[in-house]
Amino acid sequence: AESAPKRAGARAPGSGARGAPGAARPAAKRRPAATGAQAGERMFPALGKIATPEQIKAWDIDVRPDGAGAPPGSGTAAKGEPIYIEKCAACHGDFGEARGRYPVLVGGHDTLKDERPEKTIGSYWPYASTVFDYIKRAMPFGEAQTLTDDEVYALTAFLLNMNDVIDSDFVLDASTIGKVEMPNGDKFF
């Protein structure tokens, strides 16, 4: 019997994903686990370099919901207002109402069940630390990670106050950020 001509790239039955249905694939070759002196060796030593403790510390800037990881510093809504006006209002509006296509930051209370909910810091965000973490990592737009920790605490306090989450004289710092109760905090799993 004559066999059909093979097309380019075709595989023999059982030789992989395009093989016969249910056909066994050949066992993959596994590299043995590194042990002893090999553990410090790198597979591709010419690529990159091992991060130093200082580099790791510079990127380890997350603040968890309970406040763990929050840096030293503090801020209040009163200290945050002038920073907000200078560095945030051009995009987010004088009162957090947004300009253009930038996100609204204030308001939206009781709108999450609406057809078009307004997801703001006060209506949607689950933790104060999420606000702090986002501002610290990503704001101001185009100048990310240029704010000091005190400025980030102050901006976070200002926005929380604008959303009626904290009082205007509340001091936001590493010891208090994990204790702030957000209006929608209990709606997240």
PDB file of C-alpha atoms in Angstrom:
ATOM      1  CA  ALA A   1       0.000   0.000   0.000  1.00  0.00           C
ATOM      2  CA  GLU A   2       1.159   3.452  -0.842  1.00  0.00           C
ATOM      3  CA  SER A   3       1.405   6.002   1.960  1.00  0.00           C
ATOM      4  CA  ALA A   4       0.262   9.584   1.606  1.00  0.00           C
ATOM      5  CA  PRO A   5       3.027  12.123   1.023  1.00  0.00           C
ATOM      6  CA  LYS A   6       4.111  13.964   4.158  1.00  0.00           C
ATOM      7  CA  ARG A   7       3.535  17.680   4.297  1.00  0.00           C
ATOM      8  CA  ALA A   8       6.242  19.966   5.591  1.00  0.00           C
ATOM      9  CA  GLY A   9       6.344  20.106   9.379  1.00  0.00           C
ATOM     10  CA  ALA A  10       4.132  17.037   9.825  1.00  0.00           C
ATOM     11  CA  ARG A  11       4.966  14.779  12.744  1.00  0.00           C
ATOM     12  CA  ALA A  12       4.849  11.065  12.986  1.00  0.00           C
ATOM     13  CA  PRO A  13       1.904   9.634  14.923  1.00  0.00           C
ATOM     14  CA  GLY A  14       2.558   9.718  18.650  1.00  0.00           C
ATOM     15  CA  SER A  15       5.333  12.300  18.326  1.00  0.00           C
ATOM     16  CA  GLY A  16       3.614  15.281  19.863  1.00  0.00           C
ATOM     17  CA  ALA A  17       0.515  17.457  19.895  1.00  0.00           C
ATOM     18  CA  ARG A  18      -0.275  16.800  16.221  1.00  0.00           C
ATOM     19  CA  GLY A  19       0.193  13.043  16.551  1.00  0.00           C
ATOM     20  CA  ALA A  20      -2.510  10.456  16.690  1.00  0.00           C
ATOM     21  CA  PRO A  21      -5.178  11.088  19.296  1.00  0.00           C
ATOM     22  CA  GLY A  22      -4.279   9.430  22.574  1.00  0.00           C
ATOM     23  CA  ALA A  23      -0.751   8.636  21.420  1.00  0.00           C
ATOM     24  CA  ALA A  24       1.894   8.879  24.096  1.00  0.00           C
ATOM     25  CA  ARG A  25       4.390  11.693  23.898  1.00  0.00           C
ATOM     26  CA  PRO A  26       8.051  11.008  24.441  1.00  0.00           C
ATOM     27  CA  ALA A  27       9.235  11.793  27.948  1.00  0.00           C
ATOM     28  CA  ALA A  28      10.664  15.287  28.301  1.00  0.00           C
ATOM     29  CA  LYS A  29      14.266  15.494  29.322  1.00  0.00           C
ATOM     30  CA  ARG A  30      14.474  16.969  32.807  1.00  0.00           C
ATOM     31  CA  ARG A  31      17.398  18.848  34.113  1.00  0.00           C
ATOM     32  CA  PRO A  32      18.467  17.443  37.479  1.00  0.00           C
ATOM     33  CA  ALA A  33      17.747  19.643  40.485  1.00  0.00           C
ATOM     34  CA  ALA A  34      20.673  21.791  41.586  1.00  0.00           C
ATOM     35  CA  THR A  35      22.348  20.566  44.712  1.00  0.00           C
ATOM     36  CA  GLY A  36      25.227  21.685  46.912  1.00  0.00           C
ATOM     37  CA  ALA A  37      27.740  23.816  45.039  1.00  0.00           C
ATOM     38  CA  GLN A  38      25.515  23.872  41.941  1.00  0.00           C
ATOM     39  CA  ALA A  39      22.748  25.754  43.747  1.00  0.00           C
ATOM     40  CA  GLY A  40      24.612  29.076  43.422  1.00  0.00           C
ATOM     41  CA  GLU A  41      25.315  28.536  39.730  1.00  0.00           C
ATOM     42  CA  ARG A  42      23.060  30.188  37.199  1.00  0.00           C
ATOM     43  CA  MET A  43      21.740  28.556  34.056  1.00  0.00           C
ATOM     44  CA  PHE A  44      22.542  31.619  31.921  1.00  0.00           C
ATOM     45  CA  PRO A  45      25.276  33.524  33.782  1.00  0.00           C
ATOM     46  CA  ALA A  46      25.711  36.060  30.977  1.00  0.00           C
ATOM     47  CA  LEU A  47      22.119  37.293  31.352  1.00  0.00           C
ATOM     48  CA  GLY A  48      21.374  39.841  34.043  1.00  0.00           C
ATOM     49  CA  LYS A  49      22.814  39.820  37.490  1.00  0.00           C
ATOM     50  CA  ILE A  50      21.735  38.847  40.973  1.00  0.00           C
ATOM     51  CA  ALA A  51      19.812  41.655  42.656  1.00  0.00           C
ATOM     52  CA  THR A  52      21.530  43.286  45.602  1.00  0.00           C
ATOM     53  CA  PRO A  53      19.711  43.748  48.924  1.00  0.00           C
ATOM     54  CA  GLU A  54      19.545  47.497  48.187  1.00  0.00           C
ATOM     55  CA  GLN A  55      17.868  46.866  44.820  1.00  0.00           C
ATOM     56  CA  ILE A  56      15.364  44.491  46.355  1.00  0.00           C
ATOM     57  CA  LYS A  57      14.561  47.006  49.096  1.00  0.00           C
ATOM     58  CA  ALA A  58      13.981  49.752  46.502  1.00  0.00           C
ATOM     59  CA  TRP A  59      11.335  47.607  44.759  1.00  0.00           C
ATOM     60  CA  ASP A  60       9.780  46.191  47.921  1.00  0.00           C
ATOM     61  CA  ILE A  61       7.348  49.069  48.374  1.00  0.00           C
ATOM     62  CA  ASP A  62       4.014  47.317  48.767  1.00  0.00           C
ATOM     63  CA  VAL A  63       1.745  48.164  51.679  1.00  0.00           C
ATOM     64  CA  ARG A  64      -0.607  45.349  52.641  1.00  0.00           C
ATOM     65  CA  PRO A  65      -4.214  45.759  53.836  1.00  0.00           C
ATOM     66  CA  ASP A  66      -3.221  45.417  57.503  1.00  0.00           C
ATOM     67  CA  GLY A  67      -0.627  48.175  57.071  1.00  0.00           C
ATOM     68  CA  ALA A  68       2.370  45.848  57.050  1.00  0.00           C
ATOM     69  CA  GLY A  69       5.070  47.281  54.831  1.00  0.00           C
ATOM     70  CA  ALA A  70       3.963  50.874  55.380  1.00  0.00           C
ATOM     71  CA  PRO A  71       6.986  53.172  55.484  1.00  0.00           C
ATOM     72  CA  PRO A  72       7.792  55.746  58.170  1.00  0.00           C
ATOM     73  CA  GLY A  73       6.099  59.100  57.722  1.00  0.00           C
ATOM     74  CA  SER A  74       2.678  60.637  58.211  1.00  0.00           C
ATOM     75  CA  GLY A  75       0.158  62.994  56.712  1.00  0.00           C
ATOM     76  CA  THR A  76      -3.177  64.689  57.234  1.00  0.00           C
ATOM     77  CA  ALA A  77      -5.888  65.926  54.900  1.00  0.00           C
ATOM     78  CA  ALA A  78      -4.820  69.524  55.566  1.00  0.00           C
ATOM     79  CA  LYS A  79      -1.261  68.750  54.455  1.00  0.00           C
ATOM     80  CA  GLY A  80      -2.540  66.801  51.457  1.00  0.00           C
ATOM     81  CA  GLU A  81      -4.784  69.492  49.998  1.00  0.00           C
ATOM     82  CA  PRO A  82      -2.034  71.787  48.643  1.00  0.00           C
ATOM     83  CA  ILE A  83      -0.137  68.778  47.271  1.00  0.00           C
ATOM     84  CA  TYR A  84      -3.317  67.577  45.568  1.00  0.00           C
ATOM     85  CA  ILE A  85      -3.962  70.993  44.026  1.00  0.00           C
ATOM     86  CA  GLU A  86      -0.390  71.201  42.726  1.00  0.00           C
ATOM     87  CA  LYS A  87       0.153  67.626  41.524  1.00  0.00           C
ATOM     88  CA  CYS A  88      -3.253  65.981  41.013  1.00  0.00           C
ATOM     89  CA  ALA A  89      -6.023  68.483  40.242  1.00  0.00           C
ATOM     90  CA  ALA A  90      -4.972  69.040  36.612  1.00  0.00           C
ATOM     91  CA  CYS A  91      -6.133  65.487  35.828  1.00  0.00           C
ATOM     92  CA  HIS A  92      -8.529  64.584  38.634  1.00  0.00           C
ATOM     93  CA  GLY A  93     -10.257  67.963  39.083  1.00  0.00           C
ATOM     94  CA  ASP A  94     -10.265  70.362  42.028  1.00  0.00           C
ATOM     95  CA  PHE A  95     -12.693  68.173  43.970  1.00  0.00           C
ATOM     96  CA  GLY A  96     -11.820  64.728  42.602  1.00  0.00           C
ATOM     97  CA  GLU A  97     -14.574  64.939  40.000  1.00  0.00           C
ATOM     98  CA  ALA A  98     -12.108  64.216  37.141  1.00  0.00           C
ATOM     99  CA  ARG A  99     -11.182  66.097  34.019  1.00  0.00           C
ATOM    100  CA  GLY A 100     -11.377  64.604  30.576  1.00  0.00           C
ATOM    101  CA  ARG A 101     -10.918  60.846  30.643  1.00  0.00           C
ATOM    102  CA  TYR A 102      -9.102  60.709  33.981  1.00  0.00           C
ATOM    103  CA  PRO A 103     -10.806  58.750  36.763  1.00  0.00           C
ATOM    104  CA  VAL A 104     -13.183  60.236  39.293  1.00  0.00           C
ATOM    105  CA  LEU A 105     -11.720  59.922  42.797  1.00  0.00           C
ATOM    106  CA  VAL A 106     -14.481  61.272  45.032  1.00  0.00           C
ATOM    107  CA  GLY A 107     -18.163  60.419  45.370  1.00  0.00           C
ATOM    108  CA  GLY A 108     -20.052  57.475  43.970  1.00  0.00           C
ATOM    109  CA  HIS A 109     -21.424  56.397  47.332  1.00  0.00           C
ATOM    110  CA  ASP A 110     -24.207  53.815  47.050  1.00  0.00           C
ATOM    111  CA  THR A 111     -23.806  53.470  43.262  1.00  0.00           C
ATOM    112  CA  LEU A 112     -22.234  50.007  43.052  1.00  0.00           C
ATOM    113  CA  LYS A 113     -25.597  48.337  42.369  1.00  0.00           C
ATOM    114  CA  ASP A 114     -26.512  50.908  39.708  1.00  0.00           C
ATOM    115  CA  GLU A 115     -26.374  50.068  36.021  1.00  0.00           C
ATOM    116  CA  ARG A 116     -23.287  52.295  35.697  1.00  0.00           C
ATOM    117  CA  PRO A 117     -21.610  52.359  39.116  1.00  0.00           C
ATOM    118  CA  GLU A 118     -19.112  55.072  39.917  1.00  0.00           C
ATOM    119  CA  LYS A 119     -16.093  53.225  41.287  1.00  0.00           C
ATOM    120  CA  THR A 120     -14.200  55.737  43.394  1.00  0.00           C
ATOM    121  CA  ILE A 121     -11.901  55.544  46.391  1.00  0.00           C
ATOM    122  CA  GLY A 122     -14.864  56.019  48.713  1.00  0.00           C
ATOM    123  CA  SER A 123     -17.345  53.767  46.958  1.00  0.00           C
ATOM    124  CA  TYR A 124     -15.266  50.870  45.710  1.00  0.00           C
ATOM    125  CA  TRP A 125     -11.694  50.589  46.975  1.00  0.00           C
ATOM    126  CA  PRO A 126     -11.368  47.978  49.744  1.00  0.00           C
ATOM    127  CA  TYR A 127      -8.400  49.280  51.758  1.00  0.00           C
ATOM    128  CA  ALA A 128      -6.726  52.581  52.551  1.00  0.00           C
ATOM    129  CA  SER A 129      -3.412  50.852  51.947  1.00  0.00           C
ATOM    130  CA  THR A 130      -4.461  50.236  48.327  1.00  0.00           C
ATOM    131  CA  VAL A 131      -4.865  53.977  47.826  1.00  0.00           C
ATOM    132  CA  PHE A 132      -1.471  54.655  49.421  1.00  0.00           C
ATOM    133  CA  ASP A 133       0.217  51.883  47.436  1.00  0.00           C
ATOM    134  CA  TYR A 134      -1.225  53.057  44.110  1.00  0.00           C
ATOM    135  CA  ILE A 135      -0.310  56.701  44.669  1.00  0.00           C
ATOM    136  CA  LYS A 136       3.213  55.730  45.755  1.00  0.00           C
ATOM    137  CA  ARG A 137       3.803  53.495  42.725  1.00  0.00           C
ATOM    138  CA  ALA A 138       2.022  55.290  39.917  1.00  0.00           C
ATOM    139  CA  MET A 139       1.301  58.937  40.657  1.00  0.00           C
ATOM    140  CA  PRO A 140       1.543  61.681  39.588  1.00  0.00           C
ATOM    141  CA  PHE A 141       0.937  60.553  36.033  1.00  0.00           C
ATOM    142  CA  GLY A 142       4.183  60.810  34.106  1.00  0.00           C
ATOM    143  CA  GLU A 143       6.183  61.361  37.295  1.00  0.00           C
ATOM    144  CA  ALA A 144       5.632  58.094  39.143  1.00  0.00           C
ATOM    145  CA  GLN A 145       7.532  57.480  42.392  1.00  0.00           C
ATOM    146  CA  THR A 146       8.598  61.109  42.797  1.00  0.00           C
ATOM    147  CA  LEU A 147       6.477  61.776  45.900  1.00  0.00           C
ATOM    148  CA  THR A 148       7.938  61.446  49.389  1.00  0.00           C
ATOM    149  CA  ASP A 149       6.292  59.057  51.833  1.00  0.00           C
ATOM    150  CA  ASP A 150       4.946  62.040  53.800  1.00  0.00           C
ATOM    151  CA  GLU A 151       3.378  63.435  50.606  1.00  0.00           C
ATOM    152  CA  VAL A 152       1.802  60.053  49.821  1.00  0.00           C
ATOM    153  CA  TYR A 153       0.369  59.785  53.351  1.00  0.00           C
ATOM    154  CA  ALA A 154      -0.960  63.348  53.070  1.00  0.00           C
ATOM    155  CA  LEU A 155      -2.536  62.768  49.644  1.00  0.00           C
ATOM    156  CA  THR A 156      -4.080  59.521  50.825  1.00  0.00           C
ATOM    157  CA  ALA A 157      -5.478  61.270  53.921  1.00  0.00           C
ATOM    158  CA  PHE A 158      -6.844  64.099  51.771  1.00  0.00           C
ATOM    159  CA  LEU A 159      -8.618  61.688  49.400  1.00  0.00           C
ATOM    160  CA  LEU A 160      -9.981  59.577  52.253  1.00  0.00           C
ATOM    161  CA  ASN A 161     -11.288  62.737  53.904  1.00  0.00           C
ATOM    162  CA  MET A 162     -12.855  63.958  50.653  1.00  0.00           C
ATOM    163  CA  ASN A 163     -14.679  60.610  50.515  1.00  0.00           C
ATOM    164  CA  ASP A 164     -15.911  60.945  54.125  1.00  0.00           C
ATOM    165  CA  VAL A 165     -13.832  57.960  55.253  1.00  0.00           C
ATOM    166  CA  ILE A 166     -11.686  59.781  57.847  1.00  0.00           C
ATOM    167  CA  ASP A 167     -11.949  63.063  59.744  1.00  0.00           C
ATOM    168  CA  SER A 168      -9.898  66.033  58.583  1.00  0.00           C
ATOM    169  CA  ASP A 169      -7.622  65.887  61.645  1.00  0.00           C
ATOM    170  CA  PHE A 170      -6.909  62.138  61.365  1.00  0.00           C
ATOM    171  CA  VAL A 171      -3.165  61.419  61.183  1.00  0.00           C
ATOM    172  CA  LEU A 172      -2.459  58.723  58.628  1.00  0.00           C
ATOM    173  CA  ASP A 173       0.760  56.794  59.223  1.00  0.00           C
ATOM    174  CA  ALA A 174       2.131  53.252  59.393  1.00  0.00           C
ATOM    175  CA  SER A 175       0.276  52.565  62.646  1.00  0.00           C
ATOM    176  CA  THR A 176      -3.135  53.802  61.444  1.00  0.00           C
ATOM    177  CA  ILE A 177      -3.366  52.983  57.732  1.00  0.00           C
ATOM    178  CA  GLY A 178      -4.310  49.342  58.334  1.00  0.00           C
ATOM    179  CA  LYS A 179      -7.055  50.359  60.778  1.00  0.00           C
ATOM    180  CA  VAL A 180      -8.995  52.601  58.388  1.00  0.00           C
ATOM    181  CA  GLU A 181     -12.360  51.026  57.556  1.00  0.00           C
ATOM    182  CA  MET A 182     -13.342  51.622  53.962  1.00  0.00           C
ATOM    183  CA  PRO A 183     -17.063  51.744  53.032  1.00  0.00           C
ATOM    184  CA  ASN A 184     -16.723  48.829  50.606  1.00  0.00           C
ATOM    185  CA  GLY A 185     -14.020  46.903  52.473  1.00  0.00           C
ATOM    186  CA  ASP A 186     -16.298  44.089  53.584  1.00  0.00           C
ATOM    187  CA  LYS A 187     -17.484  43.431  50.016  1.00  0.00           C
ATOM    188  CA  PHE A 188     -14.140  41.975  48.909  1.00  0.00           C
ATOM    189  CA  PHE A 189     -13.091  38.386  49.566  1.00  0.00           C
TER     190      PHE A 189
END
